[in-house]
Short mmCIF file of C-alpha atoms and ligand atoms in Angstrom, two decimals:
data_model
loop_
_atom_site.label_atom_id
_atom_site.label_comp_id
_atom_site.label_asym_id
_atom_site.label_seq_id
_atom_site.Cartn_x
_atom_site.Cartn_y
_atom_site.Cartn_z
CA UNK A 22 0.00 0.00 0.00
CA UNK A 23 1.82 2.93 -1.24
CA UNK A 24 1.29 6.53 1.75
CA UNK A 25 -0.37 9.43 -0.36
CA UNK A 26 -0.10 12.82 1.84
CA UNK A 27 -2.04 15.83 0.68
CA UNK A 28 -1.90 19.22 1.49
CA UNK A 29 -4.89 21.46 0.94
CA UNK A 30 -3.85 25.28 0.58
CA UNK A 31 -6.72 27.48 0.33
CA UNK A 32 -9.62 25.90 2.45
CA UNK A 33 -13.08 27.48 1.70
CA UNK A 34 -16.11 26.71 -0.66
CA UNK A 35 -13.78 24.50 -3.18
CA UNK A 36 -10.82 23.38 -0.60
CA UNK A 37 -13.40 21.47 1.50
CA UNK A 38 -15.18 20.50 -1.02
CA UNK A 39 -12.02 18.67 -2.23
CA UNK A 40 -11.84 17.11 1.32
CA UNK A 41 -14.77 16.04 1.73
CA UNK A 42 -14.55 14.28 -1.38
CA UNK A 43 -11.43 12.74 -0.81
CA UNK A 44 -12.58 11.53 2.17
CA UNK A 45 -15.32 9.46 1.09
CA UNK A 46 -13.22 7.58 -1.81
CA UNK A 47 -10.65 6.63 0.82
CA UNK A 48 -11.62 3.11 -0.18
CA UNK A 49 -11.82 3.61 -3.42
CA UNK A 50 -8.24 4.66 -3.42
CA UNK A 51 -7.42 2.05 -1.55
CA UNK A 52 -9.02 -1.18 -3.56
CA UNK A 53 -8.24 0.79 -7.19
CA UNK A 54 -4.88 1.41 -6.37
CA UNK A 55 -3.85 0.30 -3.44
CA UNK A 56 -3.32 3.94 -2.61
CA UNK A 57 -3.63 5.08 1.54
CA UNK A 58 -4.34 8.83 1.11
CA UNK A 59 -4.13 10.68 3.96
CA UNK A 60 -5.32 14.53 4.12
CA UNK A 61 -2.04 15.79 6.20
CA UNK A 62 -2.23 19.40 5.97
CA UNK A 63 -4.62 22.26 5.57
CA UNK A 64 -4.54 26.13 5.80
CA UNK A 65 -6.32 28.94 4.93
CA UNK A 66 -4.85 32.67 5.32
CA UNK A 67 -4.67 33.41 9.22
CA UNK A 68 -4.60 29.77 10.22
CA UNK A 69 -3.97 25.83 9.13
CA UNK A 70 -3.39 22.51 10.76
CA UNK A 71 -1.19 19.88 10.03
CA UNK A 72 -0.95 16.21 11.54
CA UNK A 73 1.74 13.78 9.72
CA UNK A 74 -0.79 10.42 10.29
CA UNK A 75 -4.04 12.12 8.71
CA UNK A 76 -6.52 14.86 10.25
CA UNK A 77 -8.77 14.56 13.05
CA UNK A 78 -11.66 14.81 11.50
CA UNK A 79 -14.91 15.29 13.14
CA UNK A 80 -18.17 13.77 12.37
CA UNK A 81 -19.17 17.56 11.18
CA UNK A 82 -15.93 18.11 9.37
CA UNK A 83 -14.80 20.90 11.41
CA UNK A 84 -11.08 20.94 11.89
CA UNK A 85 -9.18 23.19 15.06
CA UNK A 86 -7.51 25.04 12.62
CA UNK A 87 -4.57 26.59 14.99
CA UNK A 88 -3.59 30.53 14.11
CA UNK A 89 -0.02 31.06 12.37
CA UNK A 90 0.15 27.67 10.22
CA UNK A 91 -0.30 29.25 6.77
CA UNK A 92 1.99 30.93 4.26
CA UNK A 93 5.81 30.24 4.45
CA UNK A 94 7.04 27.31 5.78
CA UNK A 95 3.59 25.54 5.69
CA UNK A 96 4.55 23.58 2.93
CA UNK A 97 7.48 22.63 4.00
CA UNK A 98 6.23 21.45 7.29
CA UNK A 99 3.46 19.76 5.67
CA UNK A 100 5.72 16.78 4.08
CA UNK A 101 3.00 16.12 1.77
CA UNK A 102 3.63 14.39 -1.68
CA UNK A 103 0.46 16.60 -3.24
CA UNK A 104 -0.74 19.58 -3.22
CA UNK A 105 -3.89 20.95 -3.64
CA UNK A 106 -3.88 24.65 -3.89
CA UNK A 107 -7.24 26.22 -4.08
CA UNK A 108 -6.65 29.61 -2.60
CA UNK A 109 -8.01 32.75 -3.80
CA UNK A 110 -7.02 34.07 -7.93
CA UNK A 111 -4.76 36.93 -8.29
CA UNK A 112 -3.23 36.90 -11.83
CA UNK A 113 -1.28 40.06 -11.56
CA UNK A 114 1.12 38.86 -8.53
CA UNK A 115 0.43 34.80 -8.73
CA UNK A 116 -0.61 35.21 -4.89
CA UNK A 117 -0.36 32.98 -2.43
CA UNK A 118 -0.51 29.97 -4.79
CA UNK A 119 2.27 30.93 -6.40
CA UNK A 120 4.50 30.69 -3.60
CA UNK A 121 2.83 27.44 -2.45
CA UNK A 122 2.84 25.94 -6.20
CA UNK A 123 6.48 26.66 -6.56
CA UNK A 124 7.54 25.48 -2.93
CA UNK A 125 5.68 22.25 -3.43
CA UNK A 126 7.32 21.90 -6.84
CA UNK A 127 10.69 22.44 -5.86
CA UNK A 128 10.26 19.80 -2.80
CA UNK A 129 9.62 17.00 -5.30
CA UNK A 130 5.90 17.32 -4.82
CA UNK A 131 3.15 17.11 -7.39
CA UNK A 132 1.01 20.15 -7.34
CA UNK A 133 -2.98 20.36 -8.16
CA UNK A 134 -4.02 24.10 -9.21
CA UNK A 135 -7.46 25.00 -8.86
CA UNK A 136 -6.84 28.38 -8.86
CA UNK A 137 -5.54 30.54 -12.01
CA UNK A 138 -3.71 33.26 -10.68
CA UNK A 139 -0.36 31.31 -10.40
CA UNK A 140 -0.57 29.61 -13.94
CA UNK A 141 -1.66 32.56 -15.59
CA UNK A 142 1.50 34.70 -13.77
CA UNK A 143 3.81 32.31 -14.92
CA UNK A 144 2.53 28.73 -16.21
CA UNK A 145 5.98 28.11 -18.41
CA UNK A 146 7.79 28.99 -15.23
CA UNK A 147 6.22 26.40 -13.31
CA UNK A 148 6.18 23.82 -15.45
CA UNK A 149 9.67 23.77 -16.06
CA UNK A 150 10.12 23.59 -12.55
CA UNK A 151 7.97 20.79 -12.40
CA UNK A 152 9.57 19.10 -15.03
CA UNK A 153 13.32 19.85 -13.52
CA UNK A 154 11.92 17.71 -10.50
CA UNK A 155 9.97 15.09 -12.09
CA UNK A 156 6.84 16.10 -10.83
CA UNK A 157 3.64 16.54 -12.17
CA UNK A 158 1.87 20.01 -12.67
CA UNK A 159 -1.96 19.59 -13.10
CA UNK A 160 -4.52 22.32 -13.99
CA UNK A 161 -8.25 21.15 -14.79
CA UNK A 162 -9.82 22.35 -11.71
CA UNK A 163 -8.32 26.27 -12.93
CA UNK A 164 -9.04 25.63 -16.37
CA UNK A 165 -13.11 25.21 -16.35
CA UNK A 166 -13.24 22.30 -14.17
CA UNK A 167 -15.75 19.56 -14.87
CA UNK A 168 -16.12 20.63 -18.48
CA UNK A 169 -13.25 18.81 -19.98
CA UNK A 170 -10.82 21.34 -21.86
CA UNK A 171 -7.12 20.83 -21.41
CA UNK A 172 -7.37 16.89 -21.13
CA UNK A 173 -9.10 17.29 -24.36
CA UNK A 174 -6.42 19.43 -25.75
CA UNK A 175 -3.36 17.39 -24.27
CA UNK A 176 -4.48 13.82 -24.49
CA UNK A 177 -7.86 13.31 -25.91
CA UNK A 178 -7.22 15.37 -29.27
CA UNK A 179 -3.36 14.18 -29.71
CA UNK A 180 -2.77 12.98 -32.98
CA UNK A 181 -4.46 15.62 -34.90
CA UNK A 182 -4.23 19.37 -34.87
CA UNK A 183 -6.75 21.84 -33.19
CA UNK A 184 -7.38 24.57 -35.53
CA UNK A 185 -9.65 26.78 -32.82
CA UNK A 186 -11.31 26.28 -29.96
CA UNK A 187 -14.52 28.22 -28.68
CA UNK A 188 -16.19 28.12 -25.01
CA UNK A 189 -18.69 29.24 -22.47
CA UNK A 190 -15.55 28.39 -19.96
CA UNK A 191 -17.44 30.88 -17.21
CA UNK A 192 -20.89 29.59 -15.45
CA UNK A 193 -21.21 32.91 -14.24
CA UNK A 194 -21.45 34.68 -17.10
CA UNK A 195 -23.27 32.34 -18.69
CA UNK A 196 -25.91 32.04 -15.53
CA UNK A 197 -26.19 35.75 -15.80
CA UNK A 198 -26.85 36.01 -19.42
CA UNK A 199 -29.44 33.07 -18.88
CA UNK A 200 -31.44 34.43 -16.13
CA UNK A 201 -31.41 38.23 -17.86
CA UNK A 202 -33.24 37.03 -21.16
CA UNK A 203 -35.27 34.96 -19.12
CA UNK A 204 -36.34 38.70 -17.21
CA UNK A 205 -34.00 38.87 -13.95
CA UNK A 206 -31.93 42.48 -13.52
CA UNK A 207 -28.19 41.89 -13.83
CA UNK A 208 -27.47 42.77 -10.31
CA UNK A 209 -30.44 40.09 -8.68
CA UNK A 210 -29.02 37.36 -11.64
CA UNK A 211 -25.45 38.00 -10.09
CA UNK A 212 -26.36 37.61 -6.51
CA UNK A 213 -28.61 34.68 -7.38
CA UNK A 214 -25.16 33.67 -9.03
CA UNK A 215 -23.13 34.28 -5.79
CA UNK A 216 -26.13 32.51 -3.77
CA UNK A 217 -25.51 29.08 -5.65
CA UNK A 218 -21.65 29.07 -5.09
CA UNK A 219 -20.73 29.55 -8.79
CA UNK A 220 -19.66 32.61 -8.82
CA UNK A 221 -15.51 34.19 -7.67
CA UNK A 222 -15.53 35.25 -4.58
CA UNK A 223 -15.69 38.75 -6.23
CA UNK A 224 -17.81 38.35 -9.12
CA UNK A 225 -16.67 41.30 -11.00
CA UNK A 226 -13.71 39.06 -12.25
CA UNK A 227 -16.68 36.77 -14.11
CA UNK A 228 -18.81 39.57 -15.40
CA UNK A 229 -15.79 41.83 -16.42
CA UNK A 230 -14.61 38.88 -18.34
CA UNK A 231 -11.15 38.46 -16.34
CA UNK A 232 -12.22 35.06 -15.25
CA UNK A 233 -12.59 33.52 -19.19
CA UNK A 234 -9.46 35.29 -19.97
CA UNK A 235 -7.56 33.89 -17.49
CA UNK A 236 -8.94 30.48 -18.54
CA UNK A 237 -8.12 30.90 -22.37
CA UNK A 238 -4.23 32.55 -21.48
CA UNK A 239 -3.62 29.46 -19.30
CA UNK A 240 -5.37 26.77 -22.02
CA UNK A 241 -3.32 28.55 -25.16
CA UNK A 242 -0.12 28.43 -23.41
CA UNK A 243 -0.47 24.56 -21.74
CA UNK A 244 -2.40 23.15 -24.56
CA UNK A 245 -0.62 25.01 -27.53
CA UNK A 246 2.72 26.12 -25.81
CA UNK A 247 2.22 29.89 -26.68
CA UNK A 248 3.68 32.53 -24.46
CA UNK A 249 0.57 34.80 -23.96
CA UNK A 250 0.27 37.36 -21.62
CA UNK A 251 -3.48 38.20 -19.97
CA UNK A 252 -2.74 41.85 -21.89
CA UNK A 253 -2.78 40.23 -25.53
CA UNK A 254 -6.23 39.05 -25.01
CA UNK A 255 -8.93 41.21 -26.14
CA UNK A 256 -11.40 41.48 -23.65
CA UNK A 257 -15.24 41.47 -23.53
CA UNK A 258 -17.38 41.62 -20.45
CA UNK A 259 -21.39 41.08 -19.36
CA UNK A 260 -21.29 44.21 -17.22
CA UNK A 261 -22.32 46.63 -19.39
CA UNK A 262 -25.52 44.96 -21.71
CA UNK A 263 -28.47 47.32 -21.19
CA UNK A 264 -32.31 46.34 -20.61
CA UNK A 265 -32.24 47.39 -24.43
CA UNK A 266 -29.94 45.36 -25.61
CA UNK A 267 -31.95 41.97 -24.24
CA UNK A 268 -34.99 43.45 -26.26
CA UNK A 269 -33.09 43.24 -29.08
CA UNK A 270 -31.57 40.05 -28.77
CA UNK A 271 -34.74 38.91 -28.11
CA UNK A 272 -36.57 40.26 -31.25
CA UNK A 273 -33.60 38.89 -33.09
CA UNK A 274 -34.01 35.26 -32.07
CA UNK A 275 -30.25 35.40 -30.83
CA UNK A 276 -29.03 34.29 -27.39
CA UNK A 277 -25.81 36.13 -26.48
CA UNK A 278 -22.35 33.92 -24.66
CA UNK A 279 -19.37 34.95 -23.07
CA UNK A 280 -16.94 32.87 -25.01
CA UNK A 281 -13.21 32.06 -25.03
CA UNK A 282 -11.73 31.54 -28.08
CA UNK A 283 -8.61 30.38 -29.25
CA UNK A 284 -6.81 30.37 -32.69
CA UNK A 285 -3.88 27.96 -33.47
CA UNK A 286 -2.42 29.22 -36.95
CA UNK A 287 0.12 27.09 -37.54
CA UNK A 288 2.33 27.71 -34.35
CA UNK A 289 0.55 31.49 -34.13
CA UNK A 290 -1.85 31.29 -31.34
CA UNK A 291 -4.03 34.18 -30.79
CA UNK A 292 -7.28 34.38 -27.71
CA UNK A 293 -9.81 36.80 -26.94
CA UNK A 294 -12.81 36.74 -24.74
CA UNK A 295 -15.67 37.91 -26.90
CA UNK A 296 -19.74 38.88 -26.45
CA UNK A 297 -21.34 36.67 -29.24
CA UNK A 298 -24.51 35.76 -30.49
CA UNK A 299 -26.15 32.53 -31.55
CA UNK A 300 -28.94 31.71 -33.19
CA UNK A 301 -31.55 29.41 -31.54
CA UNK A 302 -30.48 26.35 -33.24
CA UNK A 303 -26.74 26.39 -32.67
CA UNK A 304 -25.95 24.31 -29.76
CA UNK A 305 -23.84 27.16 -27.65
CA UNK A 306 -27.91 28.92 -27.65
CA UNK A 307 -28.80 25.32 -25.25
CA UNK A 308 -26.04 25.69 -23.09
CA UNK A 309 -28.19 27.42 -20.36
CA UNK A 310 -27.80 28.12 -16.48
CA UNK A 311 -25.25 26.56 -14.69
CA UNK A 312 -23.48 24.66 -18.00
CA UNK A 313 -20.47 25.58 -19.89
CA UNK A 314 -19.51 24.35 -23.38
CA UNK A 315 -16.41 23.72 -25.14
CA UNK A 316 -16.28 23.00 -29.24
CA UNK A 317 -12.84 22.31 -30.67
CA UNK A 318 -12.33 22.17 -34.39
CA UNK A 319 -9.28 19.90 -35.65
CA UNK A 320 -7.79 19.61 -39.32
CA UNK A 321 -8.62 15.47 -39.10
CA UNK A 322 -10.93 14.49 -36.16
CA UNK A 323 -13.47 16.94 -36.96
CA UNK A 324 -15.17 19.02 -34.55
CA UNK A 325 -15.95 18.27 -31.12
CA UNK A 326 -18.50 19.75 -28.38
CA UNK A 327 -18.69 19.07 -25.00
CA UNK A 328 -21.73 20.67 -22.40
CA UNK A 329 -21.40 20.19 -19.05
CA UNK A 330 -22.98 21.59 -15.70
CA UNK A 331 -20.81 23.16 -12.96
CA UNK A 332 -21.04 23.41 -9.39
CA UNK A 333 -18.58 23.26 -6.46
CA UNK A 334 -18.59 19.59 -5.52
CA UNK A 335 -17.89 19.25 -9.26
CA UNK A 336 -15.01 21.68 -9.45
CA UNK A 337 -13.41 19.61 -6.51
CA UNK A 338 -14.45 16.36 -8.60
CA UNK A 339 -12.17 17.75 -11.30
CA UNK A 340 -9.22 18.49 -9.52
CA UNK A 341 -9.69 15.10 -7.73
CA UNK A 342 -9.91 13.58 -11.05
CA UNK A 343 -6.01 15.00 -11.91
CA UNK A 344 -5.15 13.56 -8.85
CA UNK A 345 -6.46 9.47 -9.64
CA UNK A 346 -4.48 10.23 -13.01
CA UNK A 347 -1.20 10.85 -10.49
CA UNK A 348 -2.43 7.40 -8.53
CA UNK A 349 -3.13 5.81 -11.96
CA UNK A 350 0.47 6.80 -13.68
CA UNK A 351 1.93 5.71 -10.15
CA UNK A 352 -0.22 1.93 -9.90
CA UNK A 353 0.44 0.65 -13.76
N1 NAP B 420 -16.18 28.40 -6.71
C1 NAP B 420 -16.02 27.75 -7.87
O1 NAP B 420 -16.97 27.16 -8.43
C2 NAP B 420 -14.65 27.68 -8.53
C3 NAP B 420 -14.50 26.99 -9.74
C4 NAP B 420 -13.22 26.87 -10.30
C5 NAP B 420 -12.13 27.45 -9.67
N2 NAP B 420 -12.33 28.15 -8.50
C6 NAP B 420 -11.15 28.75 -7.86
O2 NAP B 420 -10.94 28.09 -6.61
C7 NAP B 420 -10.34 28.99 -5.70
C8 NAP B 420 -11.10 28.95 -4.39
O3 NAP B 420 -12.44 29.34 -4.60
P1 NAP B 420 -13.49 29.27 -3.41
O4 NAP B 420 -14.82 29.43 -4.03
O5 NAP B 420 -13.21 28.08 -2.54
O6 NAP B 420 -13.10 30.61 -2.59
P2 NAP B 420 -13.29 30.90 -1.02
O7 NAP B 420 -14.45 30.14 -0.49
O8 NAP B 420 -13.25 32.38 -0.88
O9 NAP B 420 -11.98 30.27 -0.35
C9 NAP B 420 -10.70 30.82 -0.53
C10 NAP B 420 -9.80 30.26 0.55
O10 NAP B 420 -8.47 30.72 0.32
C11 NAP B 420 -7.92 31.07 1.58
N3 NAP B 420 -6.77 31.94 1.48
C12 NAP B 420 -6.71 33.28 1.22
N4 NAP B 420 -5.43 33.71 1.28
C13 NAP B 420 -4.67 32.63 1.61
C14 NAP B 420 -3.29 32.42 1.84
N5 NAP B 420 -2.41 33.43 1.76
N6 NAP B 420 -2.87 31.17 2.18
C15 NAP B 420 -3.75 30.15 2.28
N7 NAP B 420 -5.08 30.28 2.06
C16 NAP B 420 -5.52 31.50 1.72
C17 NAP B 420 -9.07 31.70 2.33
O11 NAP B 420 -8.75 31.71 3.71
P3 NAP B 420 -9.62 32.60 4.77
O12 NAP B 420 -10.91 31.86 4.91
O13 NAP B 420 -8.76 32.57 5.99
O14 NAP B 420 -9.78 33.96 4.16
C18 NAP B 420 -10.18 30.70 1.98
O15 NAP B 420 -10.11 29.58 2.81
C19 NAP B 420 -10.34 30.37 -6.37
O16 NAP B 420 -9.06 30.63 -6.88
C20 NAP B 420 -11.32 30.23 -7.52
O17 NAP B 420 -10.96 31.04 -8.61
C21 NAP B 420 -13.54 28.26 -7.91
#
């Protein structure tokens, strides 16, 4: 039975999610891969907890988080093999979760992103690190989660070449949109938004458009190996459509999306974040709600569309899924 210690940075709405789900599959784990996964280490800002053998937890899954065990040295003290960063986005200074990605890295651990800010600061950076210490650097929970993109891009599409790739990557935007040509005001469709748990913990990075940029910047330069910067991506937002506007999508039969897109021109990769519309037969205009969308066209296999729904047990499922590819790569 091979020891798996995690270490959970970032532990609100998504990083106890991820617990919690870990937690039930302990068995799982253990008959699919004879895997013994222990949670070892969690923090949030002001306070954390580690215990070498596994957490204490309780039957309500509240920890005694002690003050001070965050930031530097937490990983370190963790001696965790994984970990799970799911702290909060900041793509201008890679945050917290840069420092914790690139500790982890440099220790010889794998590291699970869920959040952007770190891969959109500097996701070359960190995979060469990752690389220089065999490790594994995985990114579906930051890069739209459930809906599978970057697996798609990486492994399920190898063998031909994408050509573009176009995507309601935000549920929040896409929520809002939904709910306003259905009648709700912006501001009651965000809150509604923020209500459900889909939303950032700011939301103006979703309806400004920050949060489907950072997705496409971080997809193009994994998936294709560009070198984009968040400031080459044109930027569209949901923040400013008037009551008008609806009407007139509306008496148009169009339904208006968010979408990432990304162009791959031989080796010339271009993204942009852009306010479209559909028409009520295109299947983007059924994506509704709390689903995102991804279509992919490729010079041999064709085009490809994927719909999913989103929530946060599913954006912990997704992260958790990079992690059973670590146990699976580790078991054959
Ligand atoms: N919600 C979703 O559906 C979703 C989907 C995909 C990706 N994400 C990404 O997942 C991440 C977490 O989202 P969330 O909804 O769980 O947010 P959240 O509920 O606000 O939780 C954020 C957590 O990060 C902690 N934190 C802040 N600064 C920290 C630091 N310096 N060191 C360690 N922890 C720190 C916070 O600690 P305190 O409680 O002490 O402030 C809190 O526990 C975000 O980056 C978000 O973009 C979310």
């Amino acid at each position: 039975m091979k020891r798996w210690n995690i270490a959970i940075t970032g532990f609100g709405a998504i990083g106890k999610a991820v617990a919690q789900i870990i937690r039930e599959r302990e068995q799982h784990y253990r008959e699919l891969y004879a895997a013994d996964i222990r949670i070892v280490a969690v923090c949030g800002s002001r306070a954390g907890l580690i215990d070498h053998d596994g957490l204490p937890w309780g039957t309500d899954s509240a920890l005694p988080l002690q003050p001070g065990v965050t930031g530097a040295g937490f990983i370190e003290g963790s001696h965790a093999n994984v970990l799970i960063e799911a702290g909060p986005t900041n793509f201008e200074t890679g945050g917290s979760g840069y420092t914790y990605i690139r500790q982890a890295l440099s220790q010889g651990m794998h590291a699970i992103s869920i959040s952007k800010g770190a891969l959109v600061f500097d996701y070359a950076g960190l995979a060469d690190l990752a690389k220089a210490n065999g490790v594994q650097l995985k990114i579906s929970g930051a890069t739209s989660a459930a809906l599978p993109t970057i697996d798609l891009l990486q492994y399920n599409l190898a063998g031909c070449q994408v050509l573009e790739v176009e995507g309601i990557l935000t549920a929040t935007t896409n929520f809002v949109l939904s709910k306003m040509m259905d009648g709700m005001s912006f501001d009651d469709a965000v809150a509604e938004a923020k209500r459900l748990g889909i939303a950032e913990p700011d939301p103006r990075f979703d309806v400004e458009g920050w949060d489907t940029a950072c997705k496409v910047n971080i997809l193009a330069n994994a998936g294709f190996g560009a070198r984009l910067k968040l400031q080459d991506i044109p930027r569209d937002g949901i923040d400013q459509i008037s009551p008008a506007d609806i009407q007139r999508w509306k008496a148009e039969g169009v339904v208006p999306k968010l979408i990432g897109r990304i162009q791959n021109d031989g080796g010339n990769t271009k993204a942009s974040v852009e306010l479209k519309t559909y028409p009520l037969d295109h299947p983007f205009s059924q994506v509704t709600a709390r689903m995102k969308a991804i279509r992919v066209n490729t010079d041999v296999m064709g085009e490809i569309t994927a719909i999913g729904v989103t929530s946060p047990l599913a954006t912990a499922a997704a992260a958790l899924k990079d992690f059973e590819h670590l146990l699976m790569a580790a078991h054959r």
